C-alpha cells in the first residue's frame, strides 16, 4: 500500500513520519518541507500532523532527535568496536563532520539551532541533551586513551568542549558550502590539531597536561 492510499484517519508510525521529513530535507532542502507536502507523503492531512506535532518547530526538533538517535547507534558501535583509541577517535570525527554541502542532518541541526532563540525551555533542554551525548562519548574516549597511554593526559571536560567547538566551526562551514571549506580539509586540520595536542609523550618523559 502506498503512503497516499493509507487511510487518513490511520496515522502512520511516528518513525515513518520523521523518516519522511528527513528524506524530504535531503531531497528538497528545508524549503521543501511543508506540513501539507509531508502529509501527502505519509497519507495524513496537515491538520492531522499538527495534531501530533503542534508546530513545525516541534516537528523539526523531533526529526532531529530521531536522526541523532540513529547517529548515536552508529557512534556507539564505532566507539565500542575494535581498534585503537586513536582509530576510534578518528571514526568519531568522521561521524561528527557533515558529508558535504547541504548535508541533511546538519541542515536540520542548523535550522533547529537558529530557531532556539524563540524556543521554550523544554526545547532548549532537548537540544542540550543531543549535544551532551556527543560530549559524554568524547570524554569517555579521551579518558580511555589517556589511561592506556595512547593519548597525552588532558583536562578531558575542557578539552572535549574545545574540540567540539572546533568541529562545530568547521561543520558549519562545510554544511554551508563555504568555498575552500570542504570535509577533507576539515578532517585534515582537526587531525593536525589532535596530533599537536594529544600525541602521547615519549616513554619516560613528563606528560604535559
XYZ file of N, CA, C and O in Angstrom:
836
model
N 0.853 -1.196 0.000
C 0.000 0.000 0.000
C 0.886 1.243 0.000
O 1.800 1.360 0.800
N 0.643 2.146 -0.911
C 1.420 3.371 -0.993
C 0.985 4.330 0.092
O -0.136 4.263 0.605
N 1.887 5.307 0.496
C 1.506 6.277 1.519
C 0.229 7.020 1.179
O -0.600 7.308 2.048
N 0.056 7.362 -0.103
C -1.116 8.149 -0.487
C -2.407 7.377 -0.305
O -3.477 7.972 -0.135
N -2.331 6.039 -0.348
C -3.540 5.252 -0.226
C -3.884 4.901 1.219
O -4.908 4.298 1.485
N -2.975 5.255 2.140
C -3.237 4.965 3.546
C -4.431 5.775 4.037
O -4.582 6.946 3.706
N -5.252 5.191 4.822
C -6.433 5.898 5.317
C -6.020 7.116 6.115
O -5.112 7.079 6.938
N -6.716 8.216 5.901
C -6.365 9.469 6.547
C -6.495 9.402 8.063
O -5.795 10.088 8.779
N -7.410 8.589 8.549
C -7.602 8.534 9.991
C -6.764 7.454 10.655
O -6.930 7.173 11.831
N -5.884 6.816 9.898
C -4.987 5.820 10.458
C -3.573 6.380 10.375
O -2.923 6.293 9.345
N -3.106 6.974 11.459
C -1.813 7.639 11.448
C -0.693 6.625 11.283
O -0.709 5.567 11.911
N 0.290 6.917 10.429
C 1.438 6.023 10.290
C 2.297 6.092 11.550
O 2.184 7.038 12.339
N 3.148 5.113 11.758
C 4.043 5.173 12.904
C 4.839 6.466 12.909
O 5.225 6.975 11.846
N 5.075 6.992 14.094
C 5.791 8.251 14.235
C 7.124 8.207 13.497
O 7.522 9.183 12.846
N 7.837 7.086 13.584
C 9.138 6.998 12.936
C 9.017 7.143 11.428
O 9.910 7.708 10.785
N 7.924 6.664 10.846
C 7.727 6.809 9.405
C 7.593 8.282 9.022
O 8.103 8.718 7.984
N 6.885 9.034 9.851
C 6.715 10.463 9.583
C 8.053 11.181 9.663
O 8.400 11.998 8.800
N 8.834 10.881 10.711
C 10.119 11.545 10.889
C 11.102 11.151 9.791
O 11.866 11.996 9.309
N 11.072 9.887 9.389
C 11.939 9.446 8.291
C 11.563 10.156 6.995
O 12.427 10.551 6.209
N 10.262 10.331 6.768
C 9.807 11.036 5.570
C 10.227 12.501 5.606
O 10.610 13.075 4.579
N 10.157 13.111 6.787
C 10.593 14.507 6.921
C 12.079 14.630 6.606
O 12.510 15.543 5.885
N 12.875 13.699 7.114
C 14.315 13.751 6.868
C 14.621 13.520 5.399
O 15.502 14.172 4.819
N 13.894 12.600 4.771
C 14.107 12.333 3.350
C 13.752 13.554 2.502
O 14.425 13.855 1.509
N 12.707 14.269 2.905
C 12.318 15.476 2.177
C 13.405 16.535 2.277
O 13.735 17.205 1.290
N 13.978 16.701 3.475
C 15.065 17.669 3.651
C 16.261 17.282 2.788
O 16.896 18.135 2.155
N 16.569 15.985 2.742
C 17.704 15.519 1.942
C 17.475 15.780 0.454
O 18.403 16.159 -0.270
N 16.236 15.599 -0.009
C 15.943 15.723 -1.440
C 15.649 17.149 -1.883
O 15.978 17.537 -3.008
N 15.005 17.919 -1.004
C 14.499 19.232 -1.419
C 14.906 20.380 -0.495
O 14.525 21.519 -0.749
N 15.660 20.104 0.541
C 16.054 21.154 1.470
C 14.921 21.522 2.409
O 13.796 21.032 2.292
N 15.218 22.405 3.336
C 14.215 22.806 4.324
C 13.027 23.514 3.690
O 11.902 23.381 4.163
N 13.274 24.260 2.626
C 12.169 24.965 1.971
C 11.151 23.995 1.393
O 9.982 24.345 1.210
N 11.596 22.780 1.096
C 10.681 21.797 0.528
C 9.861 21.047 1.554
O 8.968 20.268 1.194
N 10.161 21.280 2.841
C 9.427 20.583 3.902
C 8.266 21.446 4.380
O 8.466 22.433 5.075
N 7.064 21.081 3.990
C 5.857 21.751 4.455
C 4.939 20.712 5.077
O 5.028 19.517 4.771
N 4.060 21.170 5.955
C 3.123 20.247 6.578
C 2.223 19.598 5.529
O 1.935 18.399 5.576
N 1.797 20.391 4.544
C 0.919 19.854 3.506
C 1.648 18.806 2.673
O 1.115 17.721 2.389
N 2.881 19.114 2.278
C 3.647 18.184 1.466
C 3.990 16.907 2.229
O 3.902 15.800 1.686
N 4.381 17.063 3.489
C 4.693 15.894 4.298
C 3.446 15.049 4.517
O 3.501 13.814 4.495
N 2.307 15.727 4.717
C 1.055 14.993 4.888
C 0.728 14.143 3.676
O 0.321 12.989 3.810
N 0.929 14.698 2.492
C 0.684 13.923 1.276
C 1.622 12.725 1.191
O 1.239 11.633 0.760
N 2.841 12.929 1.623
C 3.838 11.856 1.549
C 3.474 10.673 2.446
O 3.687 9.519 2.072
N 2.953 10.960 3.627
C 2.671 9.880 4.593
C 1.186 9.539 4.673
O 0.779 8.710 5.486
N 0.365 10.204 3.860
C -1.048 9.892 3.852
C -1.822 10.470 5.011
O -2.748 9.835 5.543
N -1.452 11.674 5.430
C -2.141 12.364 6.525
C -2.458 13.780 6.077
O -1.752 14.343 5.240
N -3.468 14.368 6.660
C -3.742 15.779 6.400
C -2.765 16.629 7.197
O -2.206 16.186 8.212
N -2.547 17.856 6.756
C -1.669 18.753 7.506
C -2.242 19.023 8.893
O -1.492 19.175 9.867
N -3.579 19.058 8.996
C -4.201 19.245 10.304
C -3.923 18.081 11.235
O -3.720 18.269 12.441
N -3.913 16.875 10.672
C -3.606 15.687 11.465
C -2.164 15.743 11.960
O -1.864 15.392 13.116
N -1.253 16.176 11.093
C 0.146 16.318 11.509
C 0.280 17.336 12.635
O 1.017 17.115 13.604
N -0.424 18.455 12.495
C -0.369 19.476 13.540
C -0.945 18.972 14.853
O -0.517 19.381 15.930
N -1.893 18.071 14.771
C -2.461 17.478 15.987
C -1.380 16.721 16.755
O -1.317 16.778 17.990
N -0.521 16.017 16.015
C 0.526 15.220 16.661
C 1.744 16.048 17.051
O 2.356 15.808 18.097
N 2.109 17.024 16.205
C 3.356 17.753 16.446
C 3.150 19.188 16.922
O 4.111 19.835 17.329
N 1.949 19.704 16.814
C 1.570 21.052 17.273
C 2.131 22.173 16.404
O 1.387 23.045 15.976
N 3.434 22.169 16.167
C 4.058 23.214 15.355
C 5.130 22.597 14.459
O 5.605 21.477 14.695
N 5.526 23.356 13.452
C 6.625 22.893 12.602
C 7.922 22.840 13.396
O 8.764 21.962 13.160
N 8.101 23.770 14.344
C 9.299 23.737 15.181
C 9.413 22.405 15.908
O 10.502 21.824 16.007
N 8.282 21.915 16.434
C 8.303 20.643 17.159
C 8.585 19.491 16.201
O 9.311 18.549 16.550
N 8.035 19.541 15.008
C 8.331 18.509 14.007
C 9.822 18.478 13.703
O 10.434 17.403 13.648
N 10.416 19.653 13.505
C 11.844 19.716 13.200
C 12.672 19.174 14.359
O 13.638 18.423 14.145
N 12.322 19.532 15.574
C 13.087 19.075 16.733
C 12.966 17.562 16.900
O 13.960 16.875 17.165
N 11.760 17.025 16.730
C 11.600 15.578 16.847
C 12.335 14.842 15.726
O 12.886 13.759 15.938
N 12.362 15.440 14.541
C 13.104 14.829 13.438
C 14.600 14.828 13.746
O 15.304 13.844 13.482
N 15.085 15.921 14.322
C 16.493 15.984 14.724
C 16.791 14.928 15.781
O 17.806 14.219 15.701
N 15.929 14.803 16.774
C 16.146 13.805 17.827
C 16.156 12.392 17.247
O 16.966 11.546 17.653
N 15.263 12.143 16.300
C 15.225 10.828 15.646
C 16.516 10.575 14.869
O 17.114 9.494 14.967
N 16.959 11.566 14.108
C 18.188 11.436 13.335
C 19.390 11.240 14.260
O 20.278 10.424 13.984
N 19.418 11.984 15.370
C 20.505 11.857 16.331
C 20.499 10.479 16.984
O 21.556 9.930 17.314
N 19.302 9.917 17.190
C 19.227 8.577 17.749
C 19.903 7.563 16.844
O 20.625 6.671 17.308
N 19.675 7.702 15.553
C 20.315 6.788 14.598
C 21.826 7.010 14.570
O 22.604 6.050 14.517
N 22.262 8.272 14.602
C 23.693 8.553 14.663
C 24.295 8.019 15.957
O 25.429 7.532 15.969
N 23.534 8.118 17.045
C 24.012 7.619 18.325
C 24.278 6.123 18.297
O 25.243 5.636 18.896
N 23.427 5.388 17.601
C 23.642 3.945 17.468
C 24.924 3.657 16.685
O 25.705 2.765 17.053
N 25.128 4.410 15.631
C 26.357 4.238 14.850
C 27.576 4.625 15.676
O 28.620 3.953 15.632
N 27.464 5.710 16.439
C 28.582 6.172 17.264
C 28.930 5.130 18.330
O 30.104 4.831 18.564
N 27.926 4.562 18.960
C 28.169 3.548 19.991
C 28.864 2.334 19.408
O 29.775 1.764 20.022
N 28.430 1.930 18.211
C 29.048 0.772 17.568
C 30.508 1.052 17.227
O 31.385 0.192 17.407
N 30.784 2.258 16.738
C 32.154 2.615 16.400
C 33.048 2.676 17.633
O 34.159 2.156 17.648
N 32.549 3.313 18.681
C 33.380 3.550 19.854
C 33.578 2.308 20.701
O 34.550 2.215 21.454
N 32.665 1.362 20.611
C 32.812 0.124 21.381
C 33.431 -0.992 20.551
O 33.632 -2.102 21.053
N 33.736 -0.696 19.314
C 34.267 -1.709 18.419
C 35.769 -1.875 18.569
O 36.409 -1.278 19.446
N 36.351 -2.707 17.697
C 37.796 -2.929 17.747
C 38.555 -1.701 17.263
O 37.990 -0.784 16.692
N 39.837 -1.716 17.505
C 40.665 -0.599 17.050
C 41.241 0.164 18.219
O 40.727 0.116 19.345
N 42.295 0.892 17.950
C 42.914 1.710 18.983
C 42.039 2.912 19.297
O 41.099 3.238 18.549
N 42.364 3.574 20.384
C 41.629 4.788 20.734
C 41.792 5.834 19.642
O 40.836 6.516 19.270
N 42.983 5.958 19.082
C 43.204 6.940 18.024
C 42.360 6.616 16.797
O 41.821 7.517 16.141
N 42.238 5.337 16.470
C 41.407 4.947 15.325
C 39.942 5.241 15.600
O 39.213 5.731 14.718
N 39.491 4.970 16.801
C 38.096 5.234 17.137
C 37.817 6.734 17.262
O 36.730 7.204 16.929
N 38.812 7.485 17.713
C 38.665 8.934 17.743
C 38.541 9.485 16.330
O 37.739 10.390 16.065
N 39.301 8.928 15.402
C 39.212 9.356 14.012
C 37.832 9.029 13.440
O 37.260 9.808 12.672
N 37.285 7.859 13.826
C 35.944 7.498 13.388
C 34.906 8.463 13.963
O 33.928 8.820 13.293
N 35.121 8.907 15.186
C 34.243 9.894 15.813
C 34.227 11.180 14.994
O 33.170 11.758 14.737
N 35.407 11.640 14.578
C 35.496 12.860 13.768
C 34.717 12.699 12.469
O 33.990 13.602 12.049
N 34.896 11.546 11.832
C 34.221 11.308 10.562
C 32.717 11.306 10.685
O 32.006 11.762 9.787
N 32.224 10.796 11.819
C 30.787 10.762 12.034
C 30.247 12.146 12.392
O 29.110 12.489 12.066
N 31.050 12.931 13.065
C 30.624 14.258 13.523
C 30.496 15.244 12.363
O 29.499 15.963 12.261
N 31.498 15.274 11.510
C 31.520 16.277 10.440
C 30.491 15.968 9.356
O 30.181 14.811 9.090
N 29.936 17.009 8.716
C 28.978 16.795 7.615
C 29.624 16.052 6.458
O 30.840 16.116 6.259
N 28.793 15.372 5.672
C 29.295 14.705 4.466
C 29.699 15.715 3.405
O 30.520 15.411 2.541
N 29.091 16.890 3.459
C 29.402 17.916 2.483
C 28.357 19.010 2.508
O 27.522 19.079 3.409
N 28.397 19.871 1.493
C 27.456 20.976 1.386
C 26.022 20.447 1.348
O 25.699 19.546 0.569
N 25.169 20.986 2.218
C 23.770 20.589 2.228
C 23.497 19.287 2.955
O 22.393 18.740 2.822
N 24.472 18.767 3.704
C 24.238 17.557 4.486
C 22.911 17.697 5.237
O 22.710 18.662 5.981
N 21.949 16.771 5.040
C 20.599 16.977 5.601
C 20.559 17.036 7.117
O 19.790 17.815 7.688
N 21.374 16.220 7.777
C 21.365 16.250 9.240
C 21.856 17.600 9.754
O 21.241 18.194 10.652
N 22.955 18.099 9.182
C 23.475 19.382 9.635
C 22.582 20.541 9.186
O 22.450 21.539 9.895
N 21.954 20.415 8.040
C 20.992 21.420 7.607
C 19.863 21.533 8.627
O 19.452 22.636 9.013
N 19.371 20.393 9.072
C 18.304 20.364 10.079
C 18.809 20.906 11.403
O 18.120 21.702 12.070
N 19.999 20.476 11.808
C 20.542 20.929 13.089
C 20.696 22.452 13.113
O 20.334 23.114 14.098
N 21.210 23.017 12.047
C 21.412 24.465 12.000
C 20.079 25.212 12.053
O 19.974 26.279 12.669
N 19.052 24.662 11.424
C 17.738 25.293 11.456
C 17.142 25.250 12.863
O 16.601 26.248 13.358
N 17.254 24.098 13.512
C 16.747 23.984 14.890
C 17.516 24.927 15.807
O 16.935 25.594 16.659
N 18.823 24.984 15.627
C 19.652 25.876 16.442
C 19.250 27.334 16.221
O 19.148 28.122 17.172
N 18.993 27.691 14.966
C 18.598 29.061 14.645
C 17.264 29.419 15.292
O 17.057 30.570 15.710
N 16.370 28.440 15.379
C 15.058 28.688 15.973
C 15.072 28.638 17.494
O 14.062 28.962 18.132
N 16.186 28.239 18.095
C 16.235 28.038 19.547
C 16.067 29.342 20.317
O 15.676 29.328 21.477
N 16.351 30.466 19.663
C 16.194 31.754 20.344
C 14.770 31.957 20.829
O 14.541 32.510 21.916
N 13.819 31.499 20.036
C 12.417 31.676 20.394
C 11.792 30.402 20.960
O 10.586 30.356 21.205
N 12.610 29.363 21.163
C 12.088 28.097 21.678
C 11.899 28.174 23.185
O 12.516 28.989 23.871
N 11.060 27.311 23.698
C 10.845 27.260 25.131
C 11.977 26.557 25.849
O 12.888 25.998 25.242
N 11.898 26.565 27.175
C 12.937 25.960 27.991
C 13.059 24.470 27.697
O 14.170 23.930 27.598
N 11.931 23.793 27.529
C 11.964 22.359 27.276
C 12.669 22.054 25.957
O 13.485 21.124 25.884
N 12.384 22.819 24.917
C 13.017 22.582 23.619
C 14.522 22.797 23.701
O 15.303 22.009 23.149
N 14.959 23.836 24.393
C 16.395 24.093 24.518
C 17.075 22.995 25.335
O 18.209 22.607 25.052
N 16.374 22.473 26.332
C 16.927 21.376 27.128
C 17.099 20.121 26.280
O 18.082 19.377 26.431
N 16.163 19.883 25.380
C 16.272 18.717 24.492
C 17.429 18.878 23.509
O 18.130 17.907 23.196
N 17.645 20.097 23.039
C 18.799 20.342 22.177
C 20.097 20.108 22.948
O 21.051 19.523 22.426
N 20.125 20.564 24.200
C 21.316 20.372 25.035
C 21.584 18.889 25.266
O 22.744 18.455 25.317
N 20.523 18.095 25.383
C 20.695 16.655 25.585
C 21.356 16.007 24.375
O 22.153 15.067 24.515
N 21.022 16.498 23.186
C 21.653 15.984 21.967
C 23.159 16.244 22.011
O 23.985 15.361 21.734
N 23.530 17.467 22.364
C 24.945 17.819 22.441
C 25.652 17.039 23.532
O 26.805 16.619 23.380
N 24.957 16.837 24.659
C 25.569 16.153 25.794
C 25.961 14.720 25.464
O 26.953 14.201 25.989
N 25.191 14.062 24.590
C 25.505 12.681 24.227
C 26.843 12.602 23.489
O 27.678 11.723 23.757
N 27.071 13.525 22.549
C 28.357 13.572 21.850
C 29.490 13.882 22.834
O 30.550 13.263 22.781
N 29.246 14.841 23.718
C 30.275 15.246 24.678
C 30.637 14.084 25.592
O 31.819 13.819 25.841
N 29.638 13.388 26.089
C 29.867 12.263 27.006
C 30.728 11.187 26.355
O 31.681 10.681 26.960
N 30.407 10.842 25.114
C 31.173 9.798 24.434
C 32.603 10.251 24.138
O 33.544 9.445 24.202
N 32.765 11.513 23.797
C 34.102 12.032 23.527
C 34.942 12.036 24.797
O 36.120 11.654 24.786
N 34.367 12.448 25.904
C 35.075 12.442 27.185
C 35.512 11.025 27.543
O 36.647 10.789 27.986
N 34.622 10.051 27.359
C 34.955 8.661 27.679
C 36.120 8.169 26.822
O 37.015 7.463 27.306
N 36.132 8.551 25.556
C 37.188 8.117 24.651
C 38.526 8.751 25.019
O 39.570 8.076 25.039
N 38.510 10.038 25.335
C 39.743 10.720 25.738
C 40.279 10.143 27.049
O 41.494 9.969 27.216
N 39.385 9.840 27.972
C 39.791 9.270 29.254
C 40.431 7.902 29.062
O 41.464 7.583 29.662
N 39.824 7.084 28.200
C 40.382 5.763 27.904
C 41.758 5.886 27.264
O 42.694 5.142 27.613
N 41.881 6.811 26.326
C 43.155 6.979 25.650
C 44.268 7.384 26.589
O 45.398 6.878 26.487
N 43.985 8.283 27.519
C 44.982 8.712 28.491
C 45.336 7.572 29.436
O 46.506 7.361 29.778
N 44.322 6.812 29.867
C 44.544 5.714 30.809
C 45.431 4.631 30.207
O 46.221 3.993 30.908
N 45.308 4.416 28.904
C 46.087 3.374 28.228
C 47.388 3.899 27.638
O 48.106 3.147 26.977
N 47.659 5.176 27.833
C 48.903 5.741 27.338
C 48.918 6.043 25.864
O 49.972 6.357 25.301
N 47.754 5.978 25.200
C 47.699 6.278 23.768
C 47.627 7.784 23.508
O 48.028 8.250 22.437
N 47.084 8.512 24.458
C 46.917 9.951 24.321
C 47.548 10.651 25.512
O 47.588 10.105 26.621
N 48.033 11.859 25.280
C 48.563 12.660 26.374
C 47.423 13.019 27.332
O 46.350 13.422 26.889
N 47.630 12.879 28.622
C 46.573 13.260 29.574
C 46.228 14.740 29.447
O 47.106 15.596 29.333
N 44.943 15.039 29.446
C 44.462 16.417 29.379
C 43.305 16.560 30.361
O 42.791 15.572 30.888
N 42.897 17.781 30.593
C 41.665 18.032 31.350
C 40.521 17.713 30.393
O 40.130 18.547 29.567
N 39.972 16.498 30.481
C 39.129 15.980 29.415
C 37.852 16.787 29.192
O 37.424 16.964 28.049
N 37.219 17.249 30.236
C 35.970 18.007 30.050
C 36.218 19.272 29.245
O 35.505 19.567 28.281
N 37.241 20.026 29.642
C 37.550 21.276 28.941
C 38.058 20.990 27.530
O 37.695 21.686 26.571
N 38.898 19.966 27.379
C 39.438 19.646 26.068
C 38.328 19.206 25.123
O 38.290 19.617 23.950
N 37.415 18.368 25.612
C 36.300 17.909 24.771
C 35.432 19.077 24.332
O 34.956 19.115 23.190
N 35.221 20.040 25.211
C 34.436 21.220 24.852
C 35.130 22.014 23.751
O 34.490 22.438 22.778
N 36.440 22.196 23.877
C 37.184 22.946 22.857
C 37.197 22.193 21.526
O 37.045 22.796 20.461
N 37.390 20.872 21.596
C 37.433 20.086 20.362
C 36.090 20.122 19.651
O 36.027 20.269 18.425
N 34.992 20.016 20.394
C 33.676 20.068 19.762
C 33.401 21.449 19.181
O 32.746 21.569 18.140
N 33.903 22.494 19.827
C 33.738 23.837 19.268
C 34.482 23.947 17.937
O 33.983 24.561 16.978
N 35.668 23.344 17.863
C 36.423 23.333 16.609
C 35.662 22.560 15.540
O 35.535 23.022 14.392
N 35.135 21.396 15.911
C 34.368 20.594 14.966
C 33.111 21.326 14.504
O 32.748 21.288 13.326
N 32.437 21.992 15.429
C 31.225 22.734 15.068
C 31.541 23.844 14.070
O 30.804 24.063 13.103
N 32.634 24.546 14.324
C 33.008 25.631 13.421
C 33.265 25.140 12.005
O 32.764 25.709 11.034
N 34.033 24.074 11.887
C 34.288 23.501 10.567
C 33.007 22.942 9.961
O 32.772 23.051 8.755
N 32.169 22.316 10.796
C 30.942 21.687 10.288
C 30.005 22.716 9.671
O 29.396 22.468 8.624
N 29.871 23.873 10.309
C 29.020 24.923 9.768
C 29.537 25.362 8.404
O 28.768 25.528 7.451
N 30.850 25.528 8.288
C 31.429 25.957 7.013
C 31.215 24.909 5.923
O 30.869 25.237 4.789
N 31.420 23.634 6.274
C 31.248 22.565 5.289
C 29.792 22.458 4.856
O 29.474 22.389 3.663
N 28.871 22.445 5.830
C 27.449 22.307 5.521
C 26.935 23.489 4.707
O 26.055 23.335 3.858
N 27.486 24.683 4.965
C 27.053 25.880 4.248
C 27.699 26.005 2.876
O 27.298 26.859 2.071
N 28.687 25.177 2.608
C 29.339 25.224 1.302
C 30.273 26.402 1.126
O 30.453 26.893 0.003
N 30.894 26.860 2.222
C 31.856 27.956 2.112
C 33.028 27.514 1.235
O 33.600 26.447 1.447
N 33.390 28.304 0.225
C 34.490 27.914 -0.661
C 35.774 27.613 0.110
O 36.167 28.372 1.007
N 36.400 26.497 -0.208
C 37.642 26.111 0.443
C 37.459 25.386 1.755
O 38.454 24.981 2.382
N 36.210 25.189 2.179
C 35.960 24.568 3.488
C 35.330 23.195 3.323
O 34.284 22.909 3.883
N 35.962 22.338 2.555
C 35.416 21.005 2.331
C 35.658 20.060 3.485
O 36.455 20.327 4.397
N 34.979 18.924 3.442
C 35.091 17.924 4.506
C 36.524 17.403 4.648
O 37.027 17.273 5.773
N 37.187 17.106 3.549
C 38.538 16.545 3.618
C 39.498 17.524 4.291
O 40.342 17.115 5.108
N 39.381 18.787 3.945
C 40.251 19.796 4.558
C 39.955 19.921 6.047
O 40.871 20.020 6.868
N 38.679 19.899 6.417
C 38.320 19.994 7.828
C 38.885 18.815 8.607
O 39.449 18.981 9.700
N 38.742 17.618 8.068
C 39.285 16.433 8.735
C 40.795 16.548 8.905
O 41.334 16.231 9.974
N 41.475 17.001 7.866
C 42.934 17.118 7.934
C 43.357 18.115 9.011
O 44.294 17.858 9.780
N 42.663 19.229 9.103
C 43.027 20.252 10.086
C 42.732 19.798 11.508
O 43.512 20.074 12.431
N 41.626 19.102 11.702
C 41.310 18.616 13.047
C 42.297 17.522 13.451
O 42.752 17.470 14.601
N 42.639 16.645 12.521
C 43.633 15.611 12.830
C 44.976 16.241 13.185
O 45.686 15.764 14.081
N 45.342 17.296 12.489
C 46.589 18.008 12.790
C 46.538 18.586 14.197
O 47.518 18.497 14.953
N 45.395 19.163 14.556
C 45.225 19.720 15.905
C 45.366 18.615 16.953
O 46.037 18.798 17.982
N 44.753 17.460 16.710
C 44.836 16.356 17.655
C 46.269 15.871 17.804
O 46.719 15.554 18.909
N 46.979 15.791 16.696
C 48.369 15.329 16.741
C 49.221 16.287 17.567
O 50.101 15.856 18.332
N 48.945 17.570 17.441
C 49.721 18.574 18.169
C 49.403 18.576 19.661
O 50.270 18.893 20.481
N 48.180 18.243 20.004
C 47.753 18.401 21.397
C 47.563 17.101 22.163
O 47.572 17.109 23.399
N 47.398 15.966 21.458
C 47.087 14.715 22.141
C 48.106 13.609 21.920
O 47.977 12.544 22.534
N 49.100 13.827 21.071
C 50.079 12.771 20.842
C 50.715 12.381 22.162
O 51.127 13.240 22.948
N 50.771 11.075 22.428
C 51.317 10.594 23.693
C 52.776 11.006 23.826
O 53.550 10.970 22.867
N 53.149 11.412 25.020
C 54.530 11.799 25.265
C 55.425 10.565 25.181
O 55.002 9.457 25.506
N 56.668 10.735 24.741
C 57.589 9.582 24.682
C 57.718 8.931 26.046
O 57.652 9.593 27.076
N 57.918 7.622 26.057
C 58.023 6.887 27.304
C 59.166 7.426 28.135
O 60.267 7.667 27.643
N 58.872 7.674 29.402
C 59.891 8.184 30.320
C 59.892 9.688 30.432
O 60.535 10.249 31.327
N 59.192 10.398 29.545
C 59.118 11.846 29.643
C 57.977 12.253 30.538
O 57.113 11.445 30.881
N 57.929 13.498 30.889
C 56.884 14.001 31.759
C 55.724 14.498 30.905
O 55.922 15.389 30.064
N 54.496 13.910 31.041
C 53.356 14.357 30.240
C 53.007 15.801 30.541
O 53.129 16.259 31.685
N 52.603 16.510 29.522
C 52.122 17.877 29.717
C 50.603 17.857 29.783
O 49.944 17.344 28.871
N 49.975 18.451 30.812
C 48.530 18.429 30.970
C 47.880 19.572 30.274
O 48.478 20.516 29.865
